[in-house]
Amino acid sequence: MYLRSALVVLAVCLAVEVRGFYLPGLAPVSYCDPTDESNKEKLEQGECRSKVELFVNRLDSVESIIPYEYDRFDFCVPTEEWAKSPTENLGQVLFGDRIRPSMYNITFLKDEKCRDLCGAKSYDPTNADQSKNLNFLKRGVLQNYQHHWIIDNMPVTWCYDVEGDRKYCNPGFPVGCYVTKKGTPKDACVINPLYNEKDTYYLFNHVDIFISYNDGEGENWPGARLLSAKLEPKSINHPRAGECPEDRPLGLPGTKVDKTATKFNYTYSVEFVKQNGHKWASRWDYILDSMPHTNIQWFSIMNSLVIVLFLSGMVAMILLRTLHKDIARYNQMESALEAEEAQEEFGWKLVHGDVFRPPGSAMLLAMLLGTGSQIIMSVVVTLVFACLGFLSPANRGALMTCVIILYVCLGTPAGYVSARMYKTFGGERWKTNVLMTSFLVQGVVFSVFFMMNLVLWVEGSSAAIPFSTLIALLALWFCVSVPLTFIGAYFGFKKRPIEHPVRTNQIPRQIPEQSFYTKPLPGIVMGGVLPFGCIFIQLFFILNSIWSHQIYYMFGFLFLVVLILVITCSEATILLCYFHLCAEDYHWWWRSFLTSGFTAFYFFIYSVHYFVSKLAIEGMASTFLYFGYTFIMVLLFFLFTGTIGFFSCFWFVSKIYSVVKVD
């Protein structure tokens, strides 16, 4: 009977048509030559396309935190189609992405040569608006603002040679470059010796676009698929329409007063290149392979593993030797004299009646633990999705969207952990506890974010969040996260408090004079050193992806580093907790949270170092934005690491005192 049922199920499964699916943002698009009559039916049925759409994104710079929309620089924009922009997700809006259609008319397999984009641009110095637009364009050139274009959901890259005979493919290209008053070429001006006139802005008003494709020969595709889109920016002073002499760069005067009108054109050329030897599935490889990170990442992992092995050996020595010996001797005492001698020798057992005494500011600690648990779960689930490929670079904004949605939906665990720990601490003001869990940290983050948004709004930046998005974020907070937190807190308070293995004495024991290394502050400062040592190399690449606008894709490495960070925080906190208990200091609740949480302080110091040594940011607005975003990241990282340290120490203390027999 069971065999017959199994055969029926198998037959049904075989009869069902199996269809594959693509992750969002990763579905391939086929293109057909519109001049080929055999493709007419495919084009009419929508199986392939003939027009290759080029989208433009916001412009940003490593010298400024403030991005701007494409039309802010007075480039050529299609006024009628500007409103028909692709819909951005929540993550794209928060990151300042503003993807818009462009005037570049590209047809598959149709090469173009020096095609004009929108006619001549004229800037009269006597016209205030035109003079303002030209000065803003020069400012963008001076601060090295970068274009970000998209073709077939791929970044249009500018590939150039770097040190070591390597080629770096940048997913963007500059607006132009500047030669200083001393004749020193800055940034991209080094690519052409003709860009040599002092105090001159060279505007890249022409691009040569090279699009490679696989025509699908021998594949089950209805047409060709695009593999890459590369370009070469050039500065050209066009003598007349249709002519692009490369030996005549377009130089805009710097501080020199020019009373004549400035006129120039934007032009482009397109060339299609057939590359059947390359696969569509690996078309991102040429960008990612140009980033020399792999060897450094493996070095980072090995460095972190050495630290973990060192700490694991120390913890194993304590658990398998010191504690085993202490507990065995303590449980085998036969006389009061032996007990007294043991108590004098083994200090951590003397505080058994005080080690679970409720901490000060118990409500605040419980609230931080609840929010920290919420952050930990959000990060872990997001990394799992990223490692599975759901949050690839092709799916723009998906990472931030996933983090926010997960954080909002994980309000229930936050409320449960906060309420359960607060009840364990003996707290009774449950209403205040659940309100603090719902609003304190989130309110601080939103307040800082709102102030930064005001600065972006004043600066006219594309990163300024629209009012409707702010309302949506508040709706997610108040209508989803807060109710879920209340539900979690309800179940947390319904549960019995966590039972401790030993009773707490009514009269607190006096703590003896502590040596320097067992005092609270030195222990907390030392506790964050090793965890930070495990992550600082990975932290460099993360900051590069945020502030230097590089693509971050090594989520497998990041997952390993986060796992190593969790282990290191746990073991470092357990070690220091044991040393403090041996010194008869039983105030471990807050100390365990702050010991691993102090890693965030080193994170902040490293961010300051990165700002000073790696970035060339100028202006009060950009500086405020940098440290505003850094404050948010440091705060969340503090809660992440602090919660890990607390629960590790809580498990350790409960474990060692549960096997000690106390009268």
XYZ file of C-alpha atoms in Angstrom:
663
model
C 0.000 0.000 0.000
C 2.783 2.427 0.937
C 4.651 1.532 -2.259
C 1.551 2.264 -4.341
C 1.072 5.652 -2.642
C 4.703 6.523 -3.231
C 4.422 5.668 -6.921
C 1.310 7.838 -7.266
C 3.066 10.818 -5.637
C 6.106 10.323 -7.886
C 3.895 10.201 -11.002
C 2.143 13.430 -9.994
C 5.487 15.155 -9.412
C 6.758 14.086 -12.812
C 3.563 15.239 -14.511
C 3.735 18.731 -13.035
C 5.578 21.217 -15.244
C 8.647 22.533 -13.450
C 9.540 26.158 -14.057
C 12.658 27.936 -12.925
C 12.616 31.385 -11.412
C 15.017 34.258 -11.039
C 15.681 36.324 -7.978
C 14.384 39.907 -8.082
C 16.639 42.130 -10.159
C 18.453 39.165 -11.721
C 16.125 38.111 -14.554
C 17.861 38.157 -17.966
C 16.605 40.342 -20.807
C 17.004 39.319 -24.445
C 17.723 41.781 -27.266
C 17.083 41.425 -30.992
C 18.301 43.275 -34.062
C 15.259 45.289 -35.279
C 16.614 45.366 -38.856
C 16.393 41.563 -39.079
C 12.976 40.510 -40.402
C 13.177 37.169 -38.562
C 13.035 39.039 -35.259
C 9.843 40.938 -36.059
C 7.543 38.398 -34.428
C 9.743 38.145 -31.305
C 9.719 41.912 -30.911
C 5.945 42.120 -31.298
C 5.383 39.367 -28.723
C 7.796 40.967 -26.258
C 10.213 38.033 -26.255
C 13.086 40.412 -26.872
C 13.796 44.130 -27.062
C 15.481 46.349 -29.592
C 16.041 49.463 -27.488
C 18.854 49.386 -24.938
C 17.758 51.740 -22.169
C 20.399 53.752 -20.369
C 19.369 54.989 -16.926
C 21.213 57.606 -14.901
C 21.535 57.593 -11.132
C 22.490 60.212 -8.576
C 26.015 61.642 -8.602
C 28.271 61.304 -5.570
C 31.832 62.051 -4.536
C 34.460 60.749 -2.125
C 35.111 64.378 -1.183
C 31.537 65.054 -0.116
C 28.839 63.064 1.682
C 26.115 64.947 -0.203
C 24.869 63.264 -3.421
C 22.841 65.131 -6.045
C 20.336 64.156 -8.682
C 21.413 64.029 -12.311
C 19.492 67.118 -13.394
C 21.053 69.222 -10.623
C 24.176 69.645 -12.811
C 22.184 70.882 -15.816
C 22.936 67.822 -17.931
C 20.686 66.809 -20.805
C 17.466 65.326 -19.412
C 14.285 64.139 -21.163
C 11.685 66.409 -19.605
C 8.704 64.343 -20.749
C 10.064 60.982 -19.609
C 11.627 62.282 -16.382
C 8.438 61.525 -14.464
C 8.391 57.937 -15.816
C 11.252 56.821 -13.619
C 11.626 53.276 -12.253
C 10.108 52.812 -8.821
C 12.760 52.690 -6.107
C 12.449 50.400 -3.119
C 12.851 51.599 0.465
C 16.563 50.809 0.560
C 17.267 52.781 -2.606
C 15.406 55.811 -1.270
C 17.328 55.719 2.010
C 20.657 55.381 0.183
C 19.819 58.344 -2.040
C 19.487 56.393 -5.298
C 17.455 58.301 -7.860
C 17.309 56.252 -11.071
C 16.010 58.259 -14.028
C 15.675 57.710 -17.801
C 18.206 59.419 -20.060
C 18.300 60.949 -23.533
C 20.843 58.429 -24.822
C 19.126 56.654 -27.712
C 20.752 53.234 -28.109
C 19.419 50.544 -30.435
C 20.775 47.017 -30.266
C 23.554 46.364 -32.822
C 23.318 49.925 -34.142
C 26.660 51.681 -33.745
C 26.717 55.441 -33.307
C 29.536 57.897 -33.967
C 29.750 61.310 -32.298
C 25.999 61.688 -31.928
C 24.726 64.907 -30.383
C 22.598 64.543 -27.273
C 20.551 67.697 -26.779
C 22.106 70.529 -28.740
C 24.456 73.207 -27.517
C 24.502 74.242 -23.870
C 25.058 77.972 -23.436
C 26.007 79.799 -20.227
C 25.899 83.593 -20.330
C 27.848 85.177 -17.422
C 25.355 88.055 -17.350
C 22.496 85.620 -16.694
C 22.312 84.817 -12.972
C 20.689 81.382 -13.366
C 23.035 80.255 -16.129
C 26.078 81.529 -14.240
C 24.908 79.676 -11.122
C 24.455 76.437 -13.086
C 27.928 76.706 -14.614
C 29.544 77.395 -11.234
C 27.753 74.393 -9.745
C 29.025 72.253 -12.618
C 32.582 73.470 -11.984
C 32.159 72.703 -8.303
C 31.130 69.156 -9.217
C 34.274 68.811 -11.345
C 36.462 70.196 -8.549
C 35.016 67.792 -5.954
C 35.302 64.852 -8.367
C 31.615 63.973 -8.519
C 30.945 60.689 -10.310
C 28.274 59.644 -12.793
C 26.536 56.312 -12.176
C 24.830 54.891 -15.242
C 22.923 51.652 -15.643
C 22.388 49.496 -18.745
C 20.450 46.222 -18.483
C 20.661 46.426 -14.672
C 24.470 46.509 -14.950
C 26.625 49.473 -13.939
C 28.323 51.207 -16.844
C 31.990 50.933 -15.890
C 35.102 52.931 -16.635
C 38.088 50.566 -16.766
C 41.632 51.912 -16.495
C 45.089 50.606 -15.639
C 46.373 50.754 -12.061
C 49.552 49.646 -10.321
C 50.802 46.110 -10.808
C 49.634 45.745 -14.431
C 46.069 45.407 -13.256
C 42.902 46.951 -14.613
C 40.354 48.478 -12.259
C 36.755 48.795 -13.406
C 35.032 51.632 -11.593
C 31.183 51.517 -11.579
C 31.130 55.219 -12.331
C 33.114 57.950 -14.064
C 33.871 61.571 -13.167
C 32.073 64.665 -14.365
C 35.457 66.091 -15.291
C 38.825 66.970 -13.799
C 40.776 70.039 -12.712
C 44.318 71.270 -13.288
C 45.500 73.463 -10.401
C 46.998 76.913 -10.647
C 50.428 75.315 -10.343
C 49.734 73.058 -13.302
C 49.211 69.870 -11.283
C 46.577 67.584 -12.840
C 44.076 66.242 -10.288
C 42.161 62.959 -10.399
C 41.246 61.926 -13.969
C 43.306 64.662 -15.639
C 46.312 62.338 -15.493
C 44.792 60.103 -18.210
C 45.519 62.587 -20.995
C 48.609 64.820 -21.357
C 46.484 67.352 -23.266
C 44.732 68.245 -20.010
C 47.550 70.548 -18.915
C 46.359 74.144 -18.911
C 46.686 75.767 -15.493
C 43.587 76.641 -13.457
C 41.262 74.928 -15.922
C 38.261 72.643 -15.554
C 38.058 69.888 -18.185
C 34.478 68.723 -18.593
C 33.931 65.159 -19.834
C 31.198 66.007 -22.308
C 31.722 62.991 -24.594
C 31.618 59.242 -23.863
C 32.529 56.258 -25.999
C 30.232 53.401 -24.925
C 31.217 49.799 -25.630
C 28.511 47.173 -25.116
C 29.468 43.492 -25.288
C 26.896 40.773 -25.860
C 26.385 37.047 -26.342
C 24.180 36.457 -29.372
C 22.787 33.217 -27.882
C 24.133 30.940 -30.590
C 23.632 27.369 -29.408
C 21.578 28.577 -26.425
C 17.847 28.379 -25.805
C 17.397 32.155 -25.844
C 14.992 34.175 -27.973
C 17.755 36.732 -28.639
C 21.098 38.106 -27.455
C 22.049 38.998 -23.891
C 24.222 41.878 -22.785
C 27.409 41.036 -20.912
C 28.950 44.390 -20.073
C 28.757 48.112 -20.708
C 32.007 50.061 -20.562
C 32.848 53.620 -21.513
C 35.686 56.059 -21.911
C 35.004 59.663 -20.858
C 36.572 62.412 -22.940
C 36.690 66.186 -22.968
C 36.083 67.509 -26.492
C 35.616 71.027 -27.797
C 33.438 70.316 -30.820
C 34.209 72.574 -33.805
C 30.906 71.659 -35.472
C 28.114 69.079 -35.219
C 29.157 65.489 -35.906
C 32.885 66.083 -35.326
C 34.670 64.865 -32.170
C 38.406 65.663 -32.440
C 40.143 64.170 -29.396
C 43.051 66.612 -29.630
C 40.831 69.581 -28.715
C 39.788 69.272 -25.036
C 37.032 71.433 -23.604
C 38.606 73.638 -20.945
C 36.479 75.857 -18.713
C 38.392 78.731 -17.075
C 38.812 78.625 -13.309
C 39.156 81.875 -11.385
C 39.828 83.864 -14.539
C 36.931 86.188 -15.353
C 35.482 85.391 -18.777
C 32.765 87.761 -20.027
C 32.015 85.715 -23.131
C 29.317 83.059 -23.160
C 30.431 79.453 -22.665
C 29.034 76.978 -25.201
C 29.579 73.255 -25.606
C 27.776 70.061 -26.627
C 27.242 66.669 -25.029
C 27.920 63.821 -27.470
C 28.323 60.067 -27.404
C 29.422 57.116 -29.496
C 28.213 53.515 -29.232
C 29.906 50.304 -30.364
C 28.593 46.749 -29.922
C 31.132 43.961 -29.401
C 30.287 40.261 -29.789
C 31.682 37.999 -27.032
C 30.165 34.535 -27.241
C 32.868 33.048 -25.039
C 31.443 34.726 -21.943
C 28.386 33.635 -19.955
C 25.569 35.936 -18.913
C 25.513 34.426 -15.409
C 29.101 35.565 -14.767
C 28.878 39.029 -16.279
C 29.588 40.728 -12.927
C 32.894 38.905 -12.573
C 35.000 41.399 -14.505
C 33.966 44.143 -12.050
C 34.405 42.095 -8.890
C 37.667 40.500 -10.019
C 39.212 43.930 -10.578
C 38.906 44.601 -6.843
C 42.031 43.078 -5.210
C 40.385 42.079 -1.959
C 40.411 38.285 -1.831
C 43.944 37.768 -0.489
C 43.467 40.472 2.141
C 40.155 38.915 3.178
C 41.780 35.530 3.735
C 44.488 37.231 5.787
C 41.755 38.857 7.871
C 40.065 35.488 8.468
C 43.339 33.818 9.479
C 44.181 36.707 11.809
C 40.780 36.427 13.452
C 41.030 32.636 13.775
C 44.355 32.955 15.617
C 42.704 35.268 18.151
C 39.755 32.885 18.531
C 42.047 29.885 19.067
C 43.991 31.801 21.713
C 40.831 32.778 23.592
C 39.334 29.301 23.213
C 42.461 27.804 24.737
C 42.233 30.182 27.686
C 38.550 29.434 28.283
C 39.145 25.697 27.928
C 41.944 25.878 30.471
C 39.621 27.602 32.942
C 36.681 25.290 32.384
C 38.572 22.003 32.139
C 41.331 22.611 34.679
C 40.818 25.512 37.064
C 37.067 25.277 37.548
C 37.039 21.492 37.532
C 39.682 21.424 40.232
C 38.014 24.171 42.265
C 34.575 22.595 42.114
C 35.878 19.134 42.958
C 37.722 20.397 46.033
C 34.828 22.591 47.068
C 32.273 19.765 46.871
C 34.467 17.235 48.690
C 35.113 19.277 51.824
C 34.637 17.225 55.020
C 35.324 19.682 57.804
C 34.605 23.293 58.626
C 38.345 23.970 58.725
C 38.711 22.757 55.138
C 35.761 24.922 54.107
C 37.308 27.989 55.711
C 40.665 27.326 54.065
C 38.968 26.759 50.701
C 37.027 29.987 50.993
C 40.213 31.905 51.652
C 41.878 30.276 48.645
C 39.050 30.230 46.133
C 37.534 33.690 45.991
C 34.890 33.168 43.305
C 32.907 30.825 45.598
C 32.763 33.389 48.384
C 30.340 35.579 46.395
C 27.776 32.851 45.681
C 25.244 34.687 47.839
C 25.654 37.955 45.904
C 26.481 36.962 42.363
C 22.821 37.035 41.278
C 21.937 40.211 43.162
C 19.868 42.417 40.768
C 21.915 45.126 39.034
C 21.417 48.842 39.285
C 19.333 50.486 36.549
C 17.818 47.077 35.831
C 15.147 48.486 33.516
C 17.692 50.202 31.272
C 19.817 47.059 31.069
C 16.793 44.900 30.226
C 15.716 47.350 27.540
C 19.190 47.375 25.955
C 19.251 43.571 25.983
C 15.878 43.388 24.248
C 16.885 45.848 21.527
C 20.276 44.164 21.179
C 18.592 40.801 20.652
C 16.437 42.361 17.961
C 19.532 43.708 16.190
C 21.375 40.370 16.432
C 18.492 38.454 14.867
C 18.112 41.026 12.089
C 21.819 40.906 11.233
C 22.029 37.106 11.256
C 18.964 36.586 9.058
C 20.104 39.315 6.652
C 23.545 37.714 6.309
C 21.945 34.326 5.623
C 19.840 35.866 2.828
C 22.906 37.669 1.472
C 24.998 34.486 1.440
C 22.201 32.708 -0.466
C 22.315 35.371 -3.189
C 19.046 37.178 -2.475
C 20.852 40.473 -1.757
C 23.310 40.611 -4.638
C 24.658 43.946 -5.985
C 22.281 43.608 -8.949
C 19.312 43.899 -6.587
C 19.901 47.517 -5.591
C 18.629 48.615 -2.203
C 17.622 45.082 -1.212
C 20.130 44.899 1.645
C 18.861 47.990 3.454
C 15.240 47.076 2.761
C 15.778 43.599 4.202
C 17.455 44.943 7.359
C 14.682 47.446 8.060
C 11.824 45.024 7.417
C 13.432 42.320 9.535
C 14.150 44.734 12.366
C 10.553 45.945 12.363
C 9.119 42.429 12.261
C 11.390 41.197 15.054
C 9.864 43.483 17.651
C 8.303 40.461 19.394
C 11.645 38.900 20.456
C 12.814 42.327 21.640
C 9.791 42.773 23.888
C 10.005 39.189 25.159
C 13.715 39.353 26.077
C 13.376 42.771 27.688
C 10.331 41.782 29.755
C 11.732 38.396 30.798
C 15.070 39.851 31.934
C 13.390 42.767 33.708
C 11.162 40.331 35.589
C 14.220 38.229 36.455
C 15.856 41.360 37.870
C 12.816 41.795 40.114
C 11.350 44.747 38.251
C 7.636 45.554 38.510
C 7.178 48.660 36.336
C 6.339 46.632 33.253
C 4.559 49.454 31.421
C 7.612 51.715 31.560
C 9.807 48.819 30.495
C 7.844 47.995 27.364
C 7.561 51.675 26.405
C 11.317 52.155 26.741
C 11.955 49.025 24.673
C 9.657 50.335 21.957
C 10.825 53.944 21.800
C 14.170 54.749 23.464
C 16.831 53.460 21.044
C 14.552 53.789 18.032
C 13.734 57.357 19.030
C 17.412 58.297 19.358
C 18.222 56.808 15.945
C 15.241 58.456 14.268
C 16.041 61.856 15.842
C 19.628 61.794 14.568
C 18.437 60.575 11.172
C 15.828 63.343 11.009
C 18.420 66.051 11.773
C 20.700 64.690 9.051
C 17.763 64.659 6.662
C 17.157 68.342 7.377
C 20.776 69.088 6.436
C 20.400 67.105 3.207
C 17.157 68.914 2.451
C 18.801 72.332 2.947
C 21.671 71.266 0.666
C 19.238 70.103 -2.028
C 20.670 66.600 -1.994
C 19.077 63.558 -3.612
C 19.676 61.686 -0.332
C 17.058 63.846 1.414
C 14.223 61.481 2.291
C 10.840 62.555 0.887
C 8.120 63.352 3.387
C 6.074 60.357 2.228
C 8.981 58.017 3.003
C 9.352 59.496 6.475
C 5.657 58.847 7.068
C 6.129 55.270 5.839
C 9.034 54.739 8.256
C 6.986 56.131 11.144
C 4.092 53.859 10.146
C 6.398 50.821 10.198
C 7.636 51.877 13.622
C 4.332 52.740 15.310
C 1.966 50.392 13.488
C 4.156 47.280 13.192
C 7.201 47.339 15.462
C 5.532 48.803 18.575
C 2.527 46.404 18.609
C 4.848 43.425 18.072
C 7.031 44.616 20.940
C 3.978 44.822 23.214
C 2.972 41.296 22.222
C 6.455 39.993 23.006
C 6.491 41.832 26.335
C 3.117 40.323 27.243
C 4.422 36.786 26.815
C 7.676 37.718 28.547
C 5.903 38.948 31.679
C 3.619 35.914 31.667
C 6.669 33.669 31.960
C 8.235 32.903 35.304
C 11.538 34.655 36.097
C 14.707 32.793 35.195
C 15.649 30.673 38.212
C 19.136 31.148 39.613
C 21.115 28.157 40.890
C 21.947 29.823 44.235
C 20.043 32.015 46.661
C 20.882 35.677 47.170
C 21.798 36.881 50.659
C 19.837 39.724 52.177
C 22.930 41.705 53.184
C 25.370 42.537 50.356
C 28.921 41.332 50.836
C 31.645 43.955 51.010
C 33.921 43.958 47.968
C 37.647 43.944 48.895
C 40.164 46.387 47.473
C 40.759 45.577 43.819
C 44.025 45.483 41.924
C 44.383 47.670 38.850
C 43.502 45.059 36.240
C 40.388 43.865 38.122
C 38.884 47.330 38.474
C 35.841 48.019 36.276
C 37.276 50.530 33.801
C 40.540 48.737 32.884
C 38.662 45.471 32.432
C 36.074 47.084 30.173
C 38.762 48.826 28.103
C 40.737 45.601 27.669
C 37.623 43.591 26.806
C 37.020 45.312 23.480
C 40.564 45.035 22.097
C 40.497 41.425 20.889
C 37.012 41.537 19.297
C 37.991 44.681 17.424
C 41.196 42.996 16.283
C 39.055 40.362 14.572
C 37.025 42.819 12.517
C 39.122 45.884 11.747
C 40.274 44.617 8.317
C 36.716 43.736 7.308
C 35.624 47.084 8.724
C 37.932 48.848 6.275
C 36.140 47.288 3.285
C 32.722 48.054 4.743
C 33.622 51.719 5.219
C 35.045 51.783 1.694
C 31.758 50.502 0.314
C 29.832 53.171 2.234
C 32.009 56.252 1.811
C 34.156 55.440 -1.246
C 31.185 54.029 -3.194
C 32.705 50.635 -3.911
C 30.660 47.488 -4.462
C 30.555 45.175 -1.446
C 29.808 41.581 -2.366
C 31.877 39.366 -0.020
C 29.028 38.362 2.267
C 30.534 34.912 2.837
C 33.620 36.516 4.369
C 31.418 38.881 6.348
C 29.356 35.999 7.736
C 32.542 34.243 8.919
C 33.859 37.437 10.494
C 30.563 38.047 12.323
C 30.645 34.470 13.609
C 34.227 34.961 14.804
C 33.206 38.276 16.393
C 30.419 36.542 18.348
C 32.814 33.862 19.604
C 35.516 36.399 20.505
C 33.117 38.687 22.384
C 31.752 35.700 24.298
C 35.132 34.276 25.284
C 36.739 37.611 26.167
C 33.778 38.507 28.397
C 33.804 35.081 30.088
C 37.526 35.356 30.842
C 37.277 38.812 32.385
C 34.114 37.840 34.254
C 35.947 34.893 35.832
C 38.874 37.091 36.864
C 36.537 39.591 38.529
C 34.641 36.875 40.378
C 37.946 35.441 41.620
C 38.688 38.924 42.951
C 35.362 38.688 44.885
C 33.730 41.402 42.760
C 30.191 40.213 42.002
C 29.045 43.263 39.980
C 29.150 41.460 36.655
C 25.782 42.325 35.096
C 26.601 45.712 33.606
C 30.295 44.915 33.303
C 29.640 41.940 31.031
C 27.508 44.133 28.767
C 30.033 46.967 28.647
C 33.103 44.735 28.272
C 32.187 43.414 24.834
C 30.158 46.523 24.021
C 33.322 48.610 24.371
C 34.337 47.207 20.976
C 32.049 49.912 19.591
C 34.342 52.567 21.091
C 37.256 51.225 19.053
C 34.926 51.164 16.067
C 34.342 54.887 16.591
C 38.066 55.638 16.972
C 38.764 53.733 13.748
C 36.006 55.699 11.975
C 37.666 58.948 13.058
C 41.012 57.640 11.779
C 39.369 56.655 8.479
C 37.816 60.116 8.164
C 41.152 61.867 8.731
C 43.480 59.602 6.752
C 41.393 58.052 3.960
C 38.796 60.680 3.076
C 39.168 64.214 1.757
C 35.785 65.452 2.944
C 35.357 69.189 3.294
C 32.537 71.325 4.630
C 30.541 71.366 7.845
C 27.511 69.682 6.292
C 29.469 66.650 5.036
C 31.359 66.356 8.326
C 28.127 66.447 10.307
C 26.579 63.810 8.059
C 29.613 61.530 8.332
C 29.649 61.560 12.119
C 25.864 61.374 12.283
C 25.807 58.150 10.285
C 28.825 56.912 12.269
C 26.997 57.548 15.555
C 24.067 55.415 14.408
C 26.354 52.582 13.310
C 28.376 52.713 16.550
C 25.229 52.708 18.704
C 23.776 49.658 16.948
C 27.144 47.893 17.052
C 27.393 48.636 20.795
C 24.030 46.970 21.422
C 24.988 44.031 19.176
C 28.273 43.230 20.911
C 27.075 44.149 24.408
C 24.129 41.748 24.226
C 26.404 38.932 23.071
C 28.773 39.515 25.985
C 25.993 39.691 28.554
C 24.261 36.450 27.633
C 27.584 34.625 27.318
C 28.569 35.720 30.810
C 25.083 34.958 32.132
C 25.366 31.389 30.823
C 28.872 31.029 32.273
C 27.961 32.286 35.749
C 24.820 30.142 35.891
C 26.819 27.120 34.780
C 29.628 27.322 37.324
C 27.393 28.090 40.292
C 24.845 25.419 39.387
C 27.370 22.655 40.207
C 28.517 24.172 43.497
C 26.821 22.858 46.612
C 25.974 25.731 48.895
C 24.319 25.396 52.297
